[in-house]
CSV table of C-alpha atoms and ligand atoms in Angstrom, one decimal:
chain,number,residue,atom,x,y,z
A,1,MET,CA,166.9,104.0,168.9
A,2,SER,CA,165.4,103.8,172.4
A,3,TYR,CA,161.9,102.5,172.9
A,4,THR,CA,160.5,105.9,173.7
A,5,ALA,CA,162.1,107.4,170.6
A,6,GLN,CA,160.7,104.7,168.5
A,7,ARG,CA,157.2,105.3,169.9
A,8,LEU,CA,157.5,109.0,169.3
A,9,TRP,CA,158.7,108.4,165.7
A,10,ARG,CA,155.8,106.1,165.0
A,11,ARG,CA,153.3,108.6,166.4
A,12,TYR,CA,154.9,111.3,164.3
A,13,ARG,CA,154.6,109.2,161.2
A,14,SER,CA,151.0,108.3,161.9
A,15,VAL,CA,149.9,111.9,161.4
A,16,PRO,CA,149.1,112.5,157.7
A,17,ILE,CA,152.0,114.3,156.0
A,18,ILE,CA,150.0,117.3,155.0
A,19,TYR,CA,149.1,118.1,158.6
A,20,ARG,CA,152.8,117.7,159.6
A,21,ILE,CA,153.6,120.2,156.9
A,22,ALA,CA,150.9,122.5,158.1
A,23,ALA,CA,152.4,122.3,161.6
A,24,ALA,CA,155.9,123.0,160.2
A,25,PHE,CA,154.4,126.0,158.4
A,26,ILE,CA,153.0,127.4,161.6
A,27,LEU,CA,156.1,126.7,163.6
A,28,GLY,CA,158.4,128.1,160.9
A,29,SER,CA,156.3,131.2,160.7
A,30,VAL,CA,156.4,131.7,164.5
A,31,VAL,CA,160.2,131.2,164.6
A,32,GLY,CA,160.6,133.7,161.7
A,33,ILE,CA,158.5,136.3,163.4
A,34,VAL,CA,160.2,135.8,166.8
A,35,VAL,CA,163.8,135.5,165.6
A,36,GLY,CA,163.5,138.1,162.7
A,37,LYS,CA,166.2,138.6,160.1
A,38,PRO,CA,168.7,135.9,161.4
A,39,ALA,CA,166.1,133.2,160.5
A,40,ALA,CA,167.0,133.8,156.9
A,41,SER,CA,170.1,131.6,157.4
A,42,LEU,CA,167.7,128.6,157.3
A,43,GLN,CA,167.1,129.3,153.6
A,44,PRO,CA,169.4,126.6,152.3
A,45,LEU,CA,167.4,123.9,154.0
A,46,GLY,CA,164.4,125.2,152.2
A,47,ASP,CA,166.3,125.4,148.9
A,48,LEU,CA,167.0,121.7,149.2
A,49,PHE,CA,163.3,121.1,149.3
A,50,VAL,CA,162.8,123.2,146.2
A,51,ARG,CA,165.6,121.2,144.3
A,52,LEU,CA,164.0,117.9,145.3
A,53,LEU,CA,160.6,119.2,143.9
A,54,LYS,CA,162.3,120.3,140.7
A,55,MET,CA,163.9,116.8,140.3
A,56,VAL,CA,160.5,115.1,140.2
A,57,ILE,CA,158.6,117.4,137.9
A,58,VAL,CA,159.4,116.1,134.5
A,59,PRO,CA,159.2,112.3,135.2
A,60,ILE,CA,156.0,112.7,137.1
A,61,VAL,CA,154.3,114.7,134.3
A,62,VAL,CA,155.5,112.2,131.7
A,63,PHE,CA,154.2,109.2,133.6
A,64,THR,CA,150.9,110.6,134.9
A,65,LEU,CA,149.9,112.0,131.5
A,66,ILE,CA,150.7,108.9,129.6
A,67,MET,CA,148.6,107.0,132.2
A,68,ALA,CA,145.7,109.6,131.9
A,69,ALA,CA,145.7,109.0,128.1
A,70,ARG,CA,145.1,105.3,128.6
A,71,ASN,CA,141.3,106.0,128.9
A,72,LEU,CA,141.2,108.4,126.0
A,73,SER,CA,141.4,106.0,123.1
A,74,PRO,CA,139.6,107.7,120.1
A,75,LYS,CA,138.0,104.3,119.3
A,76,ASN,CA,136.5,103.7,122.7
A,77,LEU,CA,135.4,107.3,123.3
A,78,GLY,CA,132.2,107.2,121.2
A,79,LYS,CA,129.6,110.0,121.2
A,80,ILE,CA,129.1,110.0,124.9
A,81,GLY,CA,132.8,109.9,125.6
A,82,VAL,CA,133.5,112.9,123.3
A,83,GLU,CA,130.7,114.9,124.9
A,84,VAL,CA,132.0,114.1,128.4
A,85,VAL,CA,135.6,115.0,127.5
A,86,ALA,CA,134.7,118.2,125.7
A,87,LEU,CA,132.5,119.4,128.6
A,88,TYR,CA,135.2,118.4,131.1
A,89,LEU,CA,137.8,120.5,129.2
A,90,LEU,CA,135.4,123.4,128.7
A,91,THR,CA,134.3,123.6,132.4
A,92,THR,CA,137.9,123.4,133.5
A,93,MET,CA,138.9,126.2,131.2
A,94,VAL,CA,136.1,128.4,132.6
A,95,ALA,CA,137.1,127.5,136.1
A,96,ILE,CA,140.7,128.6,135.5
A,97,ALA,CA,139.5,131.8,133.9
A,98,ILE,CA,137.3,132.6,136.9
A,99,GLY,CA,140.2,131.8,139.2
A,100,LEU,CA,142.5,134.1,137.3
A,101,GLY,CA,139.8,136.9,137.2
A,102,ILE,CA,139.1,136.7,140.9
A,103,SER,CA,142.8,136.7,141.9
A,104,ASN,CA,143.6,139.6,139.6
A,105,LEU,CA,140.9,141.5,141.5
A,106,ILE,CA,141.9,140.4,145.0
A,107,ASP,CA,145.6,140.4,144.3
A,108,PRO,CA,146.7,137.7,146.9
A,109,GLY,CA,150.4,137.8,147.6
A,110,VAL,CA,150.9,141.5,147.5
A,111,GLY,CA,152.7,142.4,150.7
A,112,ILE,CA,154.9,139.3,150.9
A,113,GLU,CA,158.4,139.4,149.6
A,114,LEU,CA,160.3,136.2,148.8
A,115,ALA,CA,164.0,135.8,149.8
A,116,LYS,CA,166.1,137.8,147.3
A,117,ASN,CA,167.7,134.6,146.0
A,118,ALA,CA,164.3,133.2,144.9
A,119,ASN,CA,164.8,132.1,141.4
A,120,VAL,CA,162.6,134.3,139.3
A,121,ASN,CA,162.7,134.0,135.6
A,122,ALA,CA,162.9,137.6,134.5
A,123,GLU,CA,163.0,136.9,130.8
A,124,LYS,CA,160.8,139.1,128.6
A,125,ALA,CA,157.3,137.6,128.4
A,126,PRO,CA,156.6,135.7,125.2
A,127,PRO,CA,153.9,137.1,122.9
A,128,LEU,CA,150.5,135.3,122.8
A,129,GLY,CA,151.2,133.5,119.5
A,130,LYS,CA,154.4,132.1,120.8
A,131,VAL,CA,152.7,130.7,123.9
A,132,LEU,CA,150.2,128.8,121.7
A,133,LEU,CA,152.9,127.6,119.3
A,134,GLY,CA,155.0,126.6,122.3
A,135,ILE,CA,152.4,123.9,123.2
A,136,VAL,CA,154.0,121.8,120.4
A,137,PRO,CA,157.6,121.1,121.2
A,138,GLU,CA,160.1,121.0,118.3
A,139,ASN,CA,162.1,118.5,120.2
A,140,PRO,CA,160.4,116.8,123.2
A,141,ILE,CA,163.8,115.9,124.8
A,142,HIS,CA,164.8,119.5,124.6
A,143,ALA,CA,161.5,120.6,126.2
A,144,MET,CA,162.1,118.2,129.0
A,145,ALA,CA,165.6,119.4,129.6
A,146,GLU,CA,164.5,123.1,129.5
A,147,GLY,CA,161.5,122.5,131.7
A,148,GLN,CA,159.1,123.7,129.0
A,149,MET,CA,156.2,122.1,130.6
A,150,LEU,CA,153.5,122.8,128.1
A,151,GLY,CA,155.6,121.0,125.5
A,152,VAL,CA,156.3,118.1,127.8
A,153,ILE,CA,152.6,117.7,128.7
A,154,PHE,CA,151.5,117.8,125.1
A,155,PHE,CA,154.0,115.3,124.0
A,156,SER,CA,153.2,112.9,126.8
A,157,LEU,CA,149.5,113.1,126.1
A,158,ILE,CA,150.0,112.5,122.4
A,159,PHE,CA,152.4,109.6,123.1
A,160,GLY,CA,149.8,108.1,125.4
A,161,ILE,CA,147.0,108.5,122.9
A,162,GLY,CA,149.3,107.1,120.2
A,163,LEU,CA,149.8,104.0,122.3
A,164,THR,CA,146.0,103.5,122.7
A,165,VAL,CA,145.6,103.8,118.9
A,166,VAL,CA,148.3,101.1,118.3
A,167,ARG,CA,146.6,98.9,120.9
A,168,ASP,CA,143.2,99.3,119.2
A,169,GLU,CA,144.6,98.4,115.8
A,170,ALA,CA,146.8,95.5,117.0
A,171,GLU,CA,145.5,91.9,116.8
A,172,PRO,CA,144.6,90.8,120.4
A,173,GLY,CA,147.5,88.8,121.8
A,174,SER,CA,149.9,89.9,119.0
A,175,LYS,CA,153.4,91.1,119.7
A,176,LEU,CA,152.3,94.7,119.2
A,177,ASP,CA,149.3,94.3,121.6
A,178,ASP,CA,151.6,92.7,124.2
A,179,GLY,CA,154.2,95.5,123.7
A,180,VAL,CA,151.6,98.3,124.3
A,181,SER,CA,150.4,96.6,127.5
A,182,ALA,CA,154.0,96.2,128.6
A,183,ILE,CA,154.7,99.9,128.0
A,184,PHE,CA,151.5,100.9,129.9
A,185,ASP,CA,152.5,98.5,132.7
A,186,ALA,CA,155.9,100.0,132.9
A,187,VAL,CA,154.5,103.5,132.9
A,188,GLU,CA,152.1,102.5,135.7
A,189,VAL,CA,155.1,101.2,137.7
A,190,GLY,CA,157.0,104.5,136.9
A,191,THR,CA,154.0,106.5,138.2
A,192,GLU,CA,153.9,104.4,141.4
A,193,VAL,CA,157.6,104.9,141.9
A,194,MET,CA,157.4,108.6,141.3
A,195,PHE,CA,154.6,108.9,143.8
A,196,LYS,CA,156.7,107.1,146.4
A,197,VAL,CA,159.6,109.5,145.6
A,198,VAL,CA,157.2,112.4,145.9
A,199,TRP,CA,156.0,111.3,149.3
A,200,GLY,CA,159.6,110.9,150.4
A,201,VAL,CA,160.3,114.5,149.2
A,202,MET,CA,157.2,115.6,151.2
A,203,GLU,CA,158.7,113.9,154.3
A,204,TYR,CA,161.7,116.2,153.9
A,205,GLY,CA,159.2,118.9,153.1
A,206,VAL,CA,158.4,119.2,156.8
A,207,ILE,CA,161.9,120.5,157.3
A,208,GLY,CA,161.9,122.4,154.0
A,209,VAL,CA,158.6,124.2,154.7
A,210,PHE,CA,159.7,125.1,158.3
A,211,ALA,CA,162.9,126.6,156.9
A,212,LEU,CA,161.3,128.5,154.1
A,213,MET,CA,158.6,129.9,156.3
A,214,ALA,CA,161.0,130.9,159.0
A,215,ALA,CA,163.2,132.7,156.4
A,216,LEU,CA,160.1,134.3,154.9
A,217,PHE,CA,158.6,135.6,158.1
A,218,GLY,CA,162.0,136.6,159.3
A,219,GLN,CA,162.1,139.0,156.5
A,220,THR,CA,158.5,140.1,156.1
A,221,GLY,CA,157.1,139.9,159.6
A,222,ILE,CA,153.4,139.2,160.4
A,223,GLY,CA,152.0,141.0,157.3
A,224,ALA,CA,152.3,137.8,155.2
A,225,ILE,CA,149.4,136.3,157.0
A,226,VAL,CA,146.9,138.8,155.4
A,227,SER,CA,148.2,137.8,152.0
A,228,LEU,CA,147.6,134.1,152.7
A,229,LEU,CA,144.1,134.9,153.9
A,230,LYS,CA,143.5,136.6,150.6
A,231,LEU,CA,144.7,133.5,148.8
A,232,CYS,CA,142.1,131.4,150.7
A,233,ALA,CA,139.4,134.0,150.0
A,234,SER,CA,140.2,134.0,146.3
A,235,LEU,CA,139.8,130.3,146.0
A,236,ALA,CA,136.6,130.3,148.1
A,237,ILE,CA,135.0,133.0,146.1
A,238,ALA,CA,136.1,131.5,142.7
A,239,ILE,CA,134.6,128.1,143.7
A,240,ALA,CA,131.4,129.7,144.9
A,241,ILE,CA,131.0,131.4,141.6
A,242,HIS,CA,131.9,128.3,139.6
A,243,ILE,CA,129.5,126.1,141.4
A,244,SER,CA,126.6,128.6,141.6
A,245,VAL,CA,126.9,130.0,138.2
A,246,VAL,CA,128.6,127.5,135.8
A,247,TYR,CA,127.3,124.1,137.2
A,248,LEU,CA,123.9,125.3,138.2
A,249,LEU,CA,123.5,127.1,134.8
A,250,ILE,CA,124.4,123.8,133.2
A,251,ILE,CA,121.7,122.1,135.2
A,252,MET,CA,119.1,124.8,134.8
A,253,LEU,CA,119.5,125.3,131.0
A,254,GLY,CA,120.6,121.8,130.1
A,255,LEU,CA,118.0,119.9,132.2
A,256,VAL,CA,115.2,122.2,131.2
A,257,GLY,CA,112.9,122.8,134.1
A,258,LYS,CA,114.9,120.9,136.7
A,259,SER,CA,115.9,122.7,139.8
A,260,PRO,CA,119.7,123.1,140.5
A,261,VAL,CA,118.9,122.7,144.2
A,262,ASP,CA,117.7,119.2,143.5
A,263,PHE,CA,121.0,118.5,141.7
A,264,LEU,CA,122.9,119.7,144.7
A,265,ARG,CA,120.7,117.5,147.0
A,266,GLY,CA,121.5,114.6,144.7
A,267,GLY,CA,125.2,115.1,144.9
A,268,LYS,CA,125.5,116.2,148.5
A,269,ASP,CA,126.9,112.9,149.9
A,270,ALA,CA,129.7,113.0,147.3
A,271,MET,CA,130.4,116.7,148.0
A,272,MET,CA,130.5,116.1,151.8
A,273,THR,CA,132.7,113.0,151.4
A,274,ALA,CA,135.1,115.0,149.2
A,275,LEU,CA,135.2,117.8,151.7
A,276,SER,CA,136.2,115.4,154.5
A,277,ILE,CA,138.6,113.0,152.7
A,278,ARG,CA,140.2,115.4,150.2
A,279,SER,CA,140.3,112.8,147.4
A,280,SER,CA,138.2,112.6,144.2
A,281,SER,CA,139.4,109.0,143.7
A,282,GLY,CA,138.5,108.0,147.2
A,283,THR,CA,135.1,109.7,146.9
A,284,LEU,CA,134.4,107.8,143.6
A,285,PRO,CA,132.1,105.1,145.1
A,286,VAL,CA,129.9,107.7,146.7
A,287,THR,CA,129.9,109.9,143.6
A,288,MET,CA,128.8,106.8,141.5
A,289,SER,CA,126.1,105.9,144.0
A,290,ASN,CA,124.8,109.5,144.0
A,291,ALA,CA,124.7,109.5,140.2
A,292,ASP,CA,122.8,106.2,140.1
A,293,GLU,CA,120.4,106.4,143.0
A,294,ASN,CA,119.9,110.1,143.6
A,295,LEU,CA,120.2,111.5,140.1
A,296,GLY,CA,118.9,108.6,138.1
A,297,VAL,CA,121.8,108.5,135.7
A,298,ASP,CA,122.2,105.3,133.6
A,299,GLU,CA,125.2,103.2,134.4
A,300,GLU,CA,126.2,103.4,130.7
A,301,VAL,CA,127.1,107.0,131.2
A,302,TYR,CA,128.4,107.3,134.8
A,303,SER,CA,130.5,104.1,134.7
A,304,PHE,CA,132.6,105.9,132.1
A,305,SER,CA,132.3,109.5,133.0
A,306,LEU,CA,132.9,109.4,136.7
A,307,PRO,CA,136.0,107.2,136.9
A,308,LEU,CA,137.4,109.3,134.1
A,309,GLY,CA,136.4,112.6,135.8
A,310,ALA,CA,138.0,111.5,139.1
A,311,THR,CA,141.3,111.3,137.4
A,312,VAL,CA,141.2,113.9,134.6
A,313,ASN,CA,138.5,116.5,135.5
A,314,MET,CA,139.7,118.8,138.2
A,315,ASP,CA,138.0,122.2,138.0
A,316,GLY,CA,138.8,123.2,141.6
A,317,THR,CA,142.4,122.0,141.2
A,318,ALA,CA,143.0,123.8,137.9
A,319,MET,CA,141.4,127.0,139.2
A,320,TYR,CA,143.6,126.9,142.2
A,321,LEU,CA,146.8,126.4,140.1
A,322,GLY,CA,145.8,129.7,138.3
A,323,ILE,CA,145.2,131.5,141.6
A,324,ALA,CA,148.4,130.2,143.1
A,325,ALA,CA,150.3,131.5,140.0
A,326,ILE,CA,149.0,135.0,140.5
A,327,PHE,CA,149.7,134.8,144.2
A,328,THR,CA,153.3,133.8,143.6
A,329,ALA,CA,153.8,136.4,140.8
A,330,ASN,CA,152.6,139.1,143.3
A,331,VAL,CA,155.0,137.7,145.9
A,332,VAL,CA,158.0,138.1,143.7
A,333,GLY,CA,156.7,141.4,142.3
A,334,LYS,CA,156.2,140.2,138.8
A,335,SER,CA,153.0,141.0,137.0
A,336,LEU,CA,151.9,138.3,134.6
A,337,THR,CA,151.1,139.6,131.1
A,338,LEU,CA,148.1,138.4,129.3
A,339,ALA,CA,150.2,136.0,127.3
A,340,GLU,CA,151.7,134.6,130.5
A,341,GLN,CA,148.2,134.2,132.0
A,342,LEU,CA,147.2,132.3,128.9
A,343,SER,CA,150.2,130.2,129.4
A,344,VAL,CA,149.1,129.6,133.0
A,345,LEU,CA,145.6,128.7,131.8
A,346,LEU,CA,146.8,126.2,129.3
A,347,THR,CA,149.4,124.6,131.6
A,348,ALA,CA,146.9,124.4,134.5
A,349,LEU,CA,144.3,122.9,132.2
A,350,LEU,CA,146.7,120.2,130.9
A,351,ALA,CA,148.4,119.7,134.3
A,352,SER,CA,145.0,119.2,136.0
A,353,ILE,CA,144.4,116.3,133.7
A,354,GLY,CA,147.5,114.6,135.0
A,355,THR,CA,146.7,115.4,138.7
A,356,ALA,CA,146.0,112.3,140.7
A,357,GLY,CA,142.7,112.5,142.7
A,358,VAL,CA,144.5,112.2,146.0
A,359,PRO,CA,145.0,114.7,148.9
A,360,GLY,CA,147.5,117.4,148.2
A,361,ALA,CA,148.2,116.4,144.6
A,362,SER,CA,147.9,120.1,143.5
A,363,LEU,CA,151.2,120.9,145.2
A,364,ILE,CA,153.1,118.8,142.7
A,365,MET,CA,151.2,120.1,139.7
A,366,MET,CA,151.8,123.6,141.0
A,367,SER,CA,155.5,123.1,140.4
A,368,VAL,CA,154.6,122.3,136.7
A,369,VAL,CA,152.7,125.6,136.2
A,370,PHE,CA,155.4,127.6,138.0
A,371,THR,CA,158.2,126.1,136.0
A,372,GLN,CA,156.3,126.9,132.7
A,373,VAL,CA,156.0,130.6,133.6
A,374,GLY,CA,159.3,131.0,135.5
A,375,LEU,CA,157.9,131.4,139.0
A,376,PRO,CA,160.0,130.3,142.0
A,377,LEU,CA,159.0,126.9,143.5
A,378,SER,CA,159.9,128.1,147.0
A,379,ALA,CA,156.4,129.8,147.0
A,380,ILE,CA,154.9,126.3,147.2
A,381,ALA,CA,156.0,126.2,150.9
A,382,MET,CA,153.9,129.2,151.6
A,383,VAL,CA,150.7,127.7,150.2
A,384,ALA,CA,151.5,124.3,151.6
A,385,GLY,CA,150.6,125.5,155.0
A,386,VAL,CA,147.0,126.3,154.1
A,387,ASP,CA,146.6,123.4,151.8
A,388,PRO,CA,144.7,121.1,154.2
A,389,LEU,CA,141.9,123.7,154.1
A,390,LEU,CA,142.1,124.6,150.4
A,391,ASP,CA,142.4,121.0,149.3
A,392,ARG,CA,138.9,120.3,150.8
A,393,MET,CA,137.3,123.0,148.8
A,394,ARG,CA,139.1,122.0,145.6
A,395,THR,CA,138.1,118.4,145.9
A,396,MET,CA,134.5,119.2,146.6
A,397,ASN,CA,134.5,121.4,143.5
A,398,ASN,CA,136.2,118.6,141.5
A,399,VAL,CA,133.5,116.0,142.2
A,400,THR,CA,130.6,118.4,141.8
A,401,GLY,CA,132.0,119.1,138.3
A,402,ASP,CA,132.1,115.4,137.5
A,403,LEU,CA,128.5,115.0,138.5
A,404,ALA,CA,127.3,118.1,136.7
A,405,VAL,CA,128.8,117.1,133.4
A,406,THR,CA,127.6,113.5,133.9
A,407,THR,CA,124.1,114.6,134.5
A,408,LEU,CA,124.0,116.9,131.5
A,409,VAL,CA,125.5,114.3,129.1
A,410,ALA,CA,123.0,111.7,130.5
A,411,LYS,CA,120.1,114.1,129.7
A,412,TRP,CA,121.5,114.7,126.1
A,413,ASN,CA,121.6,111.0,125.5
A,414,ASP,CA,118.2,110.1,127.2
A,415,ALA,CA,120.1,108.2,129.8
A,416,ILE,CA,118.5,109.7,132.9
A,417,ASP,CA,115.4,108.7,134.8
A,418,PHE,CA,113.6,111.7,136.2
A,419,THR,CA,111.0,109.6,138.0
A,420,THR,CA,113.5,108.4,140.7
A,421,GLY,CA,115.8,109.9,143.3
A,422,VAL,CA,115.8,113.6,144.0
A,423,TRP,CA,113.8,114.4,140.9
A,424,ALA,CA,110.9,112.4,142.1
A,425,ASP,CA,110.4,114.1,145.4
A,426,ALA,CA,111.3,117.5,144.2
A,427,PRO,CA,108.8,119.9,145.7
A,428,ALA,CA,108.9,122.4,142.9
A,429,ASP,CA,109.6,120.0,140.1
A,430,VAL,CA,108.2,121.7,137.0
A,431,GLY,CA,108.6,118.3,135.3
A,432,GLY,CA,105.4,117.4,137.2
A,433,VAL,CA,106.6,113.9,138.1
A,434,ALA,CA,104.5,112.0,140.6
A,435,SER,CA,106.2,111.5,143.9
A,436,SER,CA,107.9,108.3,144.6
A,437,PRO,CA,110.2,107.2,147.5
A,438,THR,CA,113.7,108.6,147.1
A,439,THR,CA,116.9,106.9,147.9
A,440,ASP,CA,118.3,110.2,149.1
A,441,ASP,CA,118.4,111.0,152.8
B,1,LIG,N1,142.8,116.5,146.4
B,1,LIG,C1,142.3,116.8,145.0
B,1,LIG,C2,141.4,115.7,144.5
B,1,LIG,O1,141.5,114.6,144.9
B,1,LIG,C3,143.5,117.1,144.1
B,1,LIG,C4,144.2,118.3,144.5
B,1,LIG,O2,143.7,119.4,144.1
B,1,LIG,O3,145.1,118.3,145.3
B,1,LIG,O4,140.6,116.0,143.6
């Protein structure tokens, strides 16, 4: 390779992958609009991207969920742990329900039509009871082979929790104890490997997304843009409702007499950091410092709840998975029945637990939800183009959710100091606490 080519290549690689994918999305769309129908011949290049995504779904779910279960040992959870986990699950479920409700109203995706060969599973929708029963696989290997993602997720979580129970019961240093550590270490390596593979797939995704967008716009013309704008609007509205109603209600009712605005002031550094770096895990140090210094939460609570939240509590992510499912169903002209939407809710809830707190992680978990309800993975290319924007909103919601639950559980357990931080200098603090210097601002 010549020196100039090498420099160009290095420059290209130095741009974060998601921005390269966004650029491919725009370029592909323009090519599709300009070239028209012949651009559909690029479809096979896009299909290759879809096959690569399908290849990584099952291993990534198995590895990430066993890893997520590592912190969920029944023995170590204790009262605070159980409260935190229960609230995390409850708020995530509400988030998905809001997302599904808003997207059912706005109907993003109507007006776009995927290439005819997009793989839609047109099987008759299963009844509600079957969806719930389907969470428990009769045969986990069969569930993996068939892409029954709810079953795979359930089994992986149960297996991970089983490992933690064996670890808790084993003599320290015994063969069993060492064995469990070895399995967790191997799973950690497996997770790392799969993430490397995923980023490799994403490198090809630049070509894949370009091809899929060119083929799509070649068929639908410019009208698809309106639909994508509706997708963005659905997420923005759902997040606004979730933060302003659910979290602030938690704060108002749970922290009797405390202003939700003060809570937002206390968490604003974490929210801004999440908006700019698009990673809950990367934001964790700021989230912890906000909980400690601004919100006066005891270390005993936040040192458990926030690292756990950064990996398992993803309200914005889960909500988006639901919205993306409705969007894609509309794109392929399939209307999701109530039972299918429940299936989306359950899969998105469980998949969000296994979503890593890193930029763009939703795109992988989206393939899990789509597989569960038989939606085509090629739709992921469509939403990938707007992901750099949507990821910011999701991540901001994710860390706000961690902080809201942490603050409430701290209040329940008398582990919060209302004489410091934002509570102390609150102008309208009905708690009537004397003013003291705040660490905020
Ligand atoms: N970027 C998100 C986070 O770190 C995950 C995602 O939704 O992609 O929380």
